[in-house]
């Protein structure tokens, strides 16, 4: 029954009897007809009432102990955050935070570290489990980056992700282009970009039909050639001029000529070089160019007629009508032109271009022909044709 049925006087007498008798509380409570736990509670209440200062001190000590514990917790959190700030080095990536927990779990414990850094413990343990796979991927990326850097250097630091990917696949590596792009971006490896070309085309007066109509494809070699002229800047405001002839089928450079002038001889020399490359047998091939005065000249027309070449020209002032030749020069200028000021001498320009033209035919991977080099593409096509 509740204590309310016992008067204050009865409780006080019961407590006095239990204290003075020297007998167990259980026996005294039985004699008084009181529950022994109730009697013990009365005794404890009386003792507390007699010692208010002791109770107050006990409460104060407990509060102080709790405050000290809280201070220790805060100091530990501060220490964790200070170490974390140095560890991250200005970064706040999830992987970095997991790495910090792994490196400091012996000093602070995983639970505390994850709480302070607002991390999921299950996420941390999952991160630990996948550490070997991440290490393997990191090592593979490092090896691939070294290979990418080597190919990039060998190309004169001109290749972008597409051509480097093609080179890697040619070497037997099964690699995704997006992965190559990511690694190149992370390590600051870049191909050279296209620069604006100056105008070198002066319209010809003679009308020549457009036989290609922007269809820069061919089923076999020597069906269609394209030609154009570009300038090569030399220090002091001088120029060299380069005329080229490309086979539309393979994008192979068949002939070229370089001079310090833009007379008709420049393009006829390039054409004759292309004819010699093909053994002098080019009857019926289409030669396509823009409306430049050199390609429209009587000298060039006579050279084409003598070789059995049919002439073709795109519309005036439309670079897309000679896109294949324009693309070739864009690659050349992007990959070898060392800045807008050009080369220090004409000889330096000639040697640089000569070296690149050989590289282009035998090593430069062309997107239009499946990222093969032009000569390799022609050889493979010949092999397939014989096998068929």
PDB file of C-alpha atoms in Angstrom, residues 7-244:
ATOM      1  CA  UNK A   7       1.355   9.533   9.312  1.00  0.00           C
ATOM      2  CA  UNK A   8       4.554  11.531   9.527  1.00  0.00           C
ATOM      3  CA  UNK A   9       4.834  10.601  13.182  1.00  0.00           C
ATOM      4  CA  UNK A  10       4.526   6.854  12.398  1.00  0.00           C
ATOM      5  CA  UNK A  11       7.253   7.116   9.724  1.00  0.00           C
ATOM      6  CA  UNK A  12       9.565   8.989  12.054  1.00  0.00           C
ATOM      7  CA  UNK A  13       9.095   6.404  14.823  1.00  0.00           C
ATOM      8  CA  UNK A  14       9.648   3.526  12.409  1.00  0.00           C
ATOM      9  CA  UNK A  15      12.907   5.092  11.208  1.00  0.00           C
ATOM     10  CA  UNK A  16      14.046   5.669  14.801  1.00  0.00           C
ATOM     11  CA  UNK A  17      13.258   2.068  15.762  1.00  0.00           C
ATOM     12  CA  UNK A  18      15.155   0.650  12.764  1.00  0.00           C
ATOM     13  CA  UNK A  19      18.197   2.776  13.556  1.00  0.00           C
ATOM     14  CA  UNK A  20      18.292   2.066  17.298  1.00  0.00           C
ATOM     15  CA  UNK A  21      17.367  -1.611  17.426  1.00  0.00           C
ATOM     16  CA  UNK A  22      20.412  -2.874  15.589  1.00  0.00           C
ATOM     17  CA  UNK A  23      18.211  -5.453  13.925  1.00  0.00           C
ATOM     18  CA  UNK A  24      17.820  -5.974  10.171  1.00  0.00           C
ATOM     19  CA  UNK A  25      15.426  -3.639   8.404  1.00  0.00           C
ATOM     20  CA  UNK A  26      13.566  -6.632   7.017  1.00  0.00           C
ATOM     21  CA  UNK A  27      12.671  -7.899  10.544  1.00  0.00           C
ATOM     22  CA  UNK A  28      11.721  -4.447  11.848  1.00  0.00           C
ATOM     23  CA  UNK A  29       9.508  -3.859   8.831  1.00  0.00           C
ATOM     24  CA  UNK A  30       7.778  -7.247   9.425  1.00  0.00           C
ATOM     25  CA  UNK A  31       7.107  -6.379  13.046  1.00  0.00           C
ATOM     26  CA  UNK A  32       5.585  -3.039  12.055  1.00  0.00           C
ATOM     27  CA  UNK A  33       3.599  -4.518   9.162  1.00  0.00           C
ATOM     28  CA  UNK A  34       5.377  -2.288   6.661  1.00  0.00           C
ATOM     29  CA  UNK A  35       6.996  -3.273   3.373  1.00  0.00           C
ATOM     30  CA  UNK A  36      10.738  -3.471   3.939  1.00  0.00           C
ATOM     31  CA  UNK A  37      11.535  -1.413   0.797  1.00  0.00           C
ATOM     32  CA  UNK A  38       9.178   1.282   2.028  1.00  0.00           C
ATOM     33  CA  UNK A  39      10.982   1.378   5.357  1.00  0.00           C
ATOM     34  CA  UNK A  40      14.351   1.626   3.629  1.00  0.00           C
ATOM     35  CA  UNK A  41      13.078   4.543   1.562  1.00  0.00           C
ATOM     36  CA  UNK A  42      11.903   6.302   4.756  1.00  0.00           C
ATOM     37  CA  UNK A  43      15.366   5.831   6.275  1.00  0.00           C
ATOM     38  CA  UNK A  44      17.095   7.196   3.178  1.00  0.00           C
ATOM     39  CA  UNK A  45      14.776  10.220   3.038  1.00  0.00           C
ATOM     40  CA  UNK A  46      15.496  10.972   6.664  1.00  0.00           C
ATOM     41  CA  UNK A  47      19.242  10.723   6.127  1.00  0.00           C
ATOM     42  CA  UNK A  48      19.075  13.077   3.140  1.00  0.00           C
ATOM     43  CA  UNK A  49      17.032  15.554   5.129  1.00  0.00           C
ATOM     44  CA  UNK A  50      19.619  15.490   7.864  1.00  0.00           C
ATOM     45  CA  UNK A  51      22.504  16.069   5.312  1.00  0.00           C
ATOM     46  CA  UNK A  52      21.376  18.762   2.777  1.00  0.00           C
ATOM     47  CA  UNK A  53      24.885  20.072   2.294  1.00  0.00           C
ATOM     48  CA  UNK A  54      26.243  16.626   1.445  1.00  0.00           C
ATOM     49  CA  UNK A  55      23.476  16.067  -1.086  1.00  0.00           C
ATOM     50  CA  UNK A  56      24.076  19.449  -2.650  1.00  0.00           C
ATOM     51  CA  UNK A  57      27.790  18.759  -2.871  1.00  0.00           C
ATOM     52  CA  UNK A  58      27.153  15.386  -4.461  1.00  0.00           C
ATOM     53  CA  UNK A  59      24.922  17.007  -7.083  1.00  0.00           C
ATOM     54  CA  UNK A  60      27.518  19.705  -7.728  1.00  0.00           C
ATOM     55  CA  UNK A  61      30.276  17.129  -8.114  1.00  0.00           C
ATOM     56  CA  UNK A  62      28.169  15.221 -10.619  1.00  0.00           C
ATOM     57  CA  UNK A  63      27.538  18.404 -12.619  1.00  0.00           C
ATOM     58  CA  UNK A  64      31.238  19.300 -12.604  1.00  0.00           C
ATOM     59  CA  UNK A  65      32.160  15.811 -13.746  1.00  0.00           C
ATOM     60  CA  UNK A  66      29.630  16.079 -16.584  1.00  0.00           C
ATOM     61  CA  UNK A  67      31.008  19.483 -17.625  1.00  0.00           C
ATOM     62  CA  UNK A  68      34.573  18.200 -17.564  1.00  0.00           C
ATOM     63  CA  UNK A  69      33.565  15.297 -19.759  1.00  0.00           C
ATOM     64  CA  UNK A  70      31.884  17.694 -22.173  1.00  0.00           C
ATOM     65  CA  UNK A  71      35.017  19.876 -22.290  1.00  0.00           C
ATOM     66  CA  UNK A  72      37.160  16.829 -23.055  1.00  0.00           C
ATOM     67  CA  UNK A  73      34.789  15.864 -25.857  1.00  0.00           C
ATOM     68  CA  UNK A  74      34.916  19.383 -27.326  1.00  0.00           C
ATOM     69  CA  UNK A  75      38.716  19.508 -27.095  1.00  0.00           C
ATOM     70  CA  UNK A  76      38.939  16.174 -28.880  1.00  0.00           C
ATOM     71  CA  UNK A  77      36.579  17.359 -31.630  1.00  0.00           C
ATOM     72  CA  UNK A  78      38.676  20.505 -32.019  1.00  0.00           C
ATOM     73  CA  UNK A  79      41.821  18.408 -32.331  1.00  0.00           C
ATOM     74  CA  UNK A  80      40.157  16.214 -34.950  1.00  0.00           C
ATOM     75  CA  UNK A  81      39.031  19.228 -36.991  1.00  0.00           C
ATOM     76  CA  UNK A  82      42.470  20.852 -36.828  1.00  0.00           C
ATOM     77  CA  UNK A  83      44.150  17.708 -38.072  1.00  0.00           C
ATOM     78  CA  UNK A  84      41.496  17.285 -40.739  1.00  0.00           C
ATOM     79  CA  UNK A  85      42.052  20.846 -42.022  1.00  0.00           C
ATOM     80  CA  UNK A  86      45.770  20.129 -42.561  1.00  0.00           C
ATOM     81  CA  UNK A  87      45.037  16.702 -44.039  1.00  0.00           C
ATOM     82  CA  UNK A  88      42.539  17.943 -46.622  1.00  0.00           C
ATOM     83  CA  UNK A  89      44.774  20.776 -47.785  1.00  0.00           C
ATOM     84  CA  UNK A  90      41.807  22.930 -48.793  1.00  0.00           C
ATOM     85  CA  UNK A  91      39.801  20.042 -50.277  1.00  0.00           C
ATOM     86  CA  UNK A  92      36.629  18.600 -48.839  1.00  0.00           C
ATOM     87  CA  UNK A  93      36.102  15.545 -50.958  1.00  0.00           C
ATOM     88  CA  UNK A  94      34.382  12.468 -49.586  1.00  0.00           C
ATOM     89  CA  UNK A  95      37.323  10.241 -50.448  1.00  0.00           C
ATOM     90  CA  UNK A  96      39.695  12.556 -48.585  1.00  0.00           C
ATOM     91  CA  UNK A  97      37.500  12.431 -45.480  1.00  0.00           C
ATOM     92  CA  UNK A  98      37.342   8.645 -45.570  1.00  0.00           C
ATOM     93  CA  UNK A  99      41.120   8.581 -45.935  1.00  0.00           C
ATOM     94  CA  UNK A 100      41.454  10.812 -42.880  1.00  0.00           C
ATOM     95  CA  UNK A 101      39.287   8.438 -40.836  1.00  0.00           C
ATOM     96  CA  UNK A 102      41.387   5.472 -41.945  1.00  0.00           C
ATOM     97  CA  UNK A 103      44.625   7.224 -40.992  1.00  0.00           C
ATOM     98  CA  UNK A 104      43.408   8.437 -37.566  1.00  0.00           C
ATOM     99  CA  UNK A 105      41.065   5.698 -36.379  1.00  0.00           C
ATOM    100  CA  UNK A 106      43.682   4.397 -33.933  1.00  0.00           C
ATOM    101  CA  UNK A 107      43.853   7.752 -32.136  1.00  0.00           C
ATOM    102  CA  UNK A 108      40.186   8.707 -32.037  1.00  0.00           C
ATOM    103  CA  UNK A 109      38.079   5.709 -33.080  1.00  0.00           C
ATOM    104  CA  UNK A 110      35.913   5.341 -36.158  1.00  0.00           C
ATOM    105  CA  UNK A 111      32.635   6.239 -34.450  1.00  0.00           C
ATOM    106  CA  UNK A 112      33.914   9.554 -33.076  1.00  0.00           C
ATOM    107  CA  UNK A 113      35.648  10.523 -36.335  1.00  0.00           C
ATOM    108  CA  UNK A 114      32.606   9.763 -38.448  1.00  0.00           C
ATOM    109  CA  UNK A 115      30.377  11.744 -36.063  1.00  0.00           C
ATOM    110  CA  UNK A 116      32.630  14.821 -36.121  1.00  0.00           C
ATOM    111  CA  UNK A 117      33.088  14.725 -39.913  1.00  0.00           C
ATOM    112  CA  UNK A 118      29.430  13.906 -40.557  1.00  0.00           C
ATOM    113  CA  UNK A 119      30.220  10.631 -42.290  1.00  0.00           C
ATOM    114  CA  UNK A 120      28.368   7.357 -42.487  1.00  0.00           C
ATOM    115  CA  UNK A 121      30.216   4.540 -40.731  1.00  0.00           C
ATOM    116  CA  UNK A 122      28.754   2.004 -43.113  1.00  0.00           C
ATOM    117  CA  UNK A 123      29.971   4.140 -46.015  1.00  0.00           C
ATOM    118  CA  UNK A 124      33.457   4.264 -44.496  1.00  0.00           C
ATOM    119  CA  UNK A 125      33.649   0.490 -44.059  1.00  0.00           C
ATOM    120  CA  UNK A 126      32.423  -0.005 -47.610  1.00  0.00           C
ATOM    121  CA  UNK A 127      35.160   2.383 -48.762  1.00  0.00           C
ATOM    122  CA  UNK A 128      37.724   0.279 -46.895  1.00  0.00           C
ATOM    123  CA  UNK A 129      36.504  -2.895 -48.559  1.00  0.00           C
ATOM    124  CA  UNK A 130      36.900  -1.411 -52.044  1.00  0.00           C
ATOM    125  CA  UNK A 131      40.383   0.006 -51.351  1.00  0.00           C
ATOM    126  CA  UNK A 132      42.265  -2.773 -53.239  1.00  0.00           C
ATOM    127  CA  UNK A 133      40.164  -2.239 -56.365  1.00  0.00           C
ATOM    128  CA  UNK A 134      40.751   1.522 -56.192  1.00  0.00           C
ATOM    129  CA  UNK A 135      44.479   1.004 -55.802  1.00  0.00           C
ATOM    130  CA  UNK A 136      44.497  -1.246 -58.858  1.00  0.00           C
ATOM    131  CA  UNK A 137      42.583   1.359 -60.901  1.00  0.00           C
ATOM    132  CA  UNK A 138      44.955   4.091 -59.752  1.00  0.00           C
ATOM    133  CA  UNK A 139      47.978   2.045 -60.799  1.00  0.00           C
ATOM    134  CA  UNK A 140      46.369   1.286 -64.171  1.00  0.00           C
ATOM    135  CA  UNK A 141      45.592   4.974 -64.712  1.00  0.00           C
ATOM    136  CA  UNK A 142      49.183   5.888 -63.876  1.00  0.00           C
ATOM    137  CA  UNK A 143      50.532   3.373 -66.395  1.00  0.00           C
ATOM    138  CA  UNK A 144      48.073   4.548 -69.058  1.00  0.00           C
ATOM    139  CA  UNK A 145      48.994   8.186 -68.399  1.00  0.00           C
ATOM    140  CA  UNK A 146      52.665   7.393 -69.012  1.00  0.00           C
ATOM    141  CA  UNK A 147      51.715   5.747 -72.310  1.00  0.00           C
ATOM    142  CA  UNK A 148      49.522   8.724 -73.273  1.00  0.00           C
ATOM    143  CA  UNK A 149      52.323  11.153 -72.475  1.00  0.00           C
ATOM    144  CA  UNK A 150      54.751   9.124 -74.612  1.00  0.00           C
ATOM    145  CA  UNK A 151      52.400   9.109 -77.633  1.00  0.00           C
ATOM    146  CA  UNK A 152      51.669  12.806 -77.146  1.00  0.00           C
ATOM    147  CA  UNK A 153      55.386  13.628 -77.090  1.00  0.00           C
ATOM    148  CA  UNK A 154      56.132  11.495 -80.153  1.00  0.00           C
ATOM    149  CA  UNK A 155      53.419  13.351 -82.080  1.00  0.00           C
ATOM    150  CA  UNK A 156      55.160  16.640 -81.350  1.00  0.00           C
ATOM    151  CA  UNK A 157      52.611  17.330 -78.620  1.00  0.00           C
ATOM    152  CA  UNK A 158      49.911  17.739 -81.250  1.00  0.00           C
ATOM    153  CA  UNK A 159      47.647  14.696 -80.799  1.00  0.00           C
ATOM    154  CA  UNK A 160      44.362  15.074 -78.972  1.00  0.00           C
ATOM    155  CA  UNK A 161      42.334  12.395 -77.198  1.00  0.00           C
ATOM    156  CA  UNK A 162      40.849  10.845 -80.357  1.00  0.00           C
ATOM    157  CA  UNK A 163      44.159  10.185 -82.092  1.00  0.00           C
ATOM    158  CA  UNK A 164      45.864   9.066 -78.891  1.00  0.00           C
ATOM    159  CA  UNK A 165      43.007   6.618 -78.311  1.00  0.00           C
ATOM    160  CA  UNK A 166      43.445   5.265 -81.824  1.00  0.00           C
ATOM    161  CA  UNK A 167      47.193   4.879 -81.253  1.00  0.00           C
ATOM    162  CA  UNK A 168      46.591   3.017 -77.985  1.00  0.00           C
ATOM    163  CA  UNK A 169      44.095   0.662 -79.619  1.00  0.00           C
ATOM    164  CA  UNK A 170      46.504   0.044 -82.475  1.00  0.00           C
ATOM    165  CA  UNK A 171      49.001  -1.094 -79.830  1.00  0.00           C
ATOM    166  CA  UNK A 172      46.497  -3.563 -78.387  1.00  0.00           C
ATOM    167  CA  UNK A 173      45.151  -1.530 -75.475  1.00  0.00           C
ATOM    168  CA  UNK A 174      41.392  -1.787 -74.901  1.00  0.00           C
ATOM    169  CA  UNK A 175      40.721   1.764 -73.770  1.00  0.00           C
ATOM    170  CA  UNK A 176      37.732   4.103 -73.826  1.00  0.00           C
ATOM    171  CA  UNK A 177      38.207   7.577 -75.311  1.00  0.00           C
ATOM    172  CA  UNK A 178      36.456   9.207 -72.343  1.00  0.00           C
ATOM    173  CA  UNK A 179      39.034   7.670 -70.038  1.00  0.00           C
ATOM    174  CA  UNK A 180      41.835   9.058 -72.193  1.00  0.00           C
ATOM    175  CA  UNK A 181      40.160  12.486 -72.152  1.00  0.00           C
ATOM    176  CA  UNK A 182      39.843  12.344 -68.357  1.00  0.00           C
ATOM    177  CA  UNK A 183      43.496  11.441 -67.811  1.00  0.00           C
ATOM    178  CA  UNK A 184      44.681  14.073 -70.291  1.00  0.00           C
ATOM    179  CA  UNK A 185      42.557  16.683 -68.561  1.00  0.00           C
ATOM    180  CA  UNK A 186      43.814  15.694 -65.096  1.00  0.00           C
ATOM    181  CA  UNK A 187      47.462  15.850 -66.171  1.00  0.00           C
ATOM    182  CA  UNK A 188      47.256  18.919 -68.396  1.00  0.00           C
ATOM    183  CA  UNK A 189      47.998  17.062 -71.653  1.00  0.00           C
ATOM    184  CA  UNK A 190      46.509  18.911 -74.628  1.00  0.00           C
ATOM    185  CA  UNK A 191      46.629  18.669 -78.393  1.00  0.00           C
ATOM    186  CA  UNK A 192      47.125  21.792 -80.464  1.00  0.00           C
ATOM    187  CA  UNK A 193      44.088  23.770 -81.528  1.00  0.00           C
ATOM    188  CA  UNK A 194      43.240  25.258 -84.884  1.00  0.00           C
ATOM    189  CA  UNK A 195      44.245  28.858 -85.536  1.00  0.00           C
ATOM    190  CA  UNK A 196      42.596  31.267 -87.963  1.00  0.00           C
ATOM    191  CA  UNK A 197      44.042  31.099 -91.481  1.00  0.00           C
ATOM    192  CA  UNK A 198      44.784  34.136 -93.624  1.00  0.00           C
ATOM    193  CA  UNK A 199      43.195  34.325 -97.045  1.00  0.00           C
ATOM    194  CA  UNK A 200      45.366  33.066 -99.913  1.00  0.00           C
ATOM    195  CA  UNK A 201      42.694  32.510-102.564  1.00  0.00           C
ATOM    196  CA  UNK A 202      42.346  35.039-105.399  1.00  0.00           C
ATOM    197  CA  UNK A 203      39.353  34.118-107.594  1.00  0.00           C
ATOM    198  CA  UNK A 204      40.115  32.803-111.042  1.00  0.00           C
ATOM    199  CA  UNK A 205      38.386  34.205-114.102  1.00  0.00           C
ATOM    200  CA  UNK A 206      37.914  30.865-115.860  1.00  0.00           C
ATOM    201  CA  UNK A 207      34.734  28.908-115.053  1.00  0.00           C
ATOM    202  CA  UNK A 208      35.256  25.260-114.022  1.00  0.00           C
ATOM    203  CA  UNK A 209      32.383  22.943-112.912  1.00  0.00           C
ATOM    204  CA  UNK A 210      32.115  21.475-109.416  1.00  0.00           C
ATOM    205  CA  UNK A 211      32.357  17.713-109.976  1.00  0.00           C
ATOM    206  CA  UNK A 212      32.520  16.715-106.264  1.00  0.00           C
ATOM    207  CA  UNK A 213      29.782  18.884-104.720  1.00  0.00           C
ATOM    208  CA  UNK A 214      31.286  18.491-101.257  1.00  0.00           C
ATOM    209  CA  UNK A 215      31.376  14.703-101.507  1.00  0.00           C
ATOM    210  CA  UNK A 216      34.952  14.151-100.327  1.00  0.00           C
ATOM    211  CA  UNK A 217      34.853  10.359-100.497  1.00  0.00           C
ATOM    212  CA  UNK A 218      36.069   7.888-103.082  1.00  0.00           C
ATOM    213  CA  UNK A 219      35.813   4.137-103.566  1.00  0.00           C
ATOM    214  CA  UNK A 220      39.451   3.716-104.579  1.00  0.00           C
ATOM    215  CA  UNK A 221      42.698   5.668-104.968  1.00  0.00           C
ATOM    216  CA  UNK A 222      43.105   8.151-107.845  1.00  0.00           C
ATOM    217  CA  UNK A 223      39.412   8.759-108.329  1.00  0.00           C
ATOM    218  CA  UNK A 224      39.583  12.299-106.930  1.00  0.00           C
ATOM    219  CA  UNK A 225      42.361  14.598-105.711  1.00  0.00           C
ATOM    220  CA  UNK A 226      42.101  17.921-103.904  1.00  0.00           C
ATOM    221  CA  UNK A 227      44.587  20.785-103.821  1.00  0.00           C
ATOM    222  CA  UNK A 228      45.093  24.108-102.089  1.00  0.00           C
ATOM    223  CA  UNK A 229      47.696  26.698-101.045  1.00  0.00           C
ATOM    224  CA  UNK A 230      48.622  27.969 -97.590  1.00  0.00           C
ATOM    225  CA  UNK A 231      51.151  30.508 -96.359  1.00  0.00           C
ATOM    226  CA  UNK A 232      54.003  29.928 -93.882  1.00  0.00           C
ATOM    227  CA  UNK A 233      54.952  33.075 -91.935  1.00  0.00           C
ATOM    228  CA  UNK A 234      58.630  33.983 -91.574  1.00  0.00           C
ATOM    229  CA  UNK A 235      60.053  36.513 -89.118  1.00  0.00           C
ATOM    230  CA  UNK A 236      60.229  39.978 -90.656  1.00  0.00           C
ATOM    231  CA  UNK A 237      56.894  39.843 -92.445  1.00  0.00           C
ATOM    232  CA  UNK A 238      57.990  37.390 -95.147  1.00  0.00           C
ATOM    233  CA  UNK A 239      56.208  34.220 -96.260  1.00  0.00           C
ATOM    234  CA  UNK A 240      56.744  30.852 -97.873  1.00  0.00           C
ATOM    235  CA  UNK A 241      53.826  29.284 -99.734  1.00  0.00           C
ATOM    236  CA  UNK A 242      52.929  25.594 -99.725  1.00  0.00           C
ATOM    237  CA  UNK A 243      50.819  23.895-102.414  1.00  0.00           C
ATOM    238  CA  UNK A 244      49.581  20.341-101.866  1.00  0.00           C
TER     239      UNK A 244
END
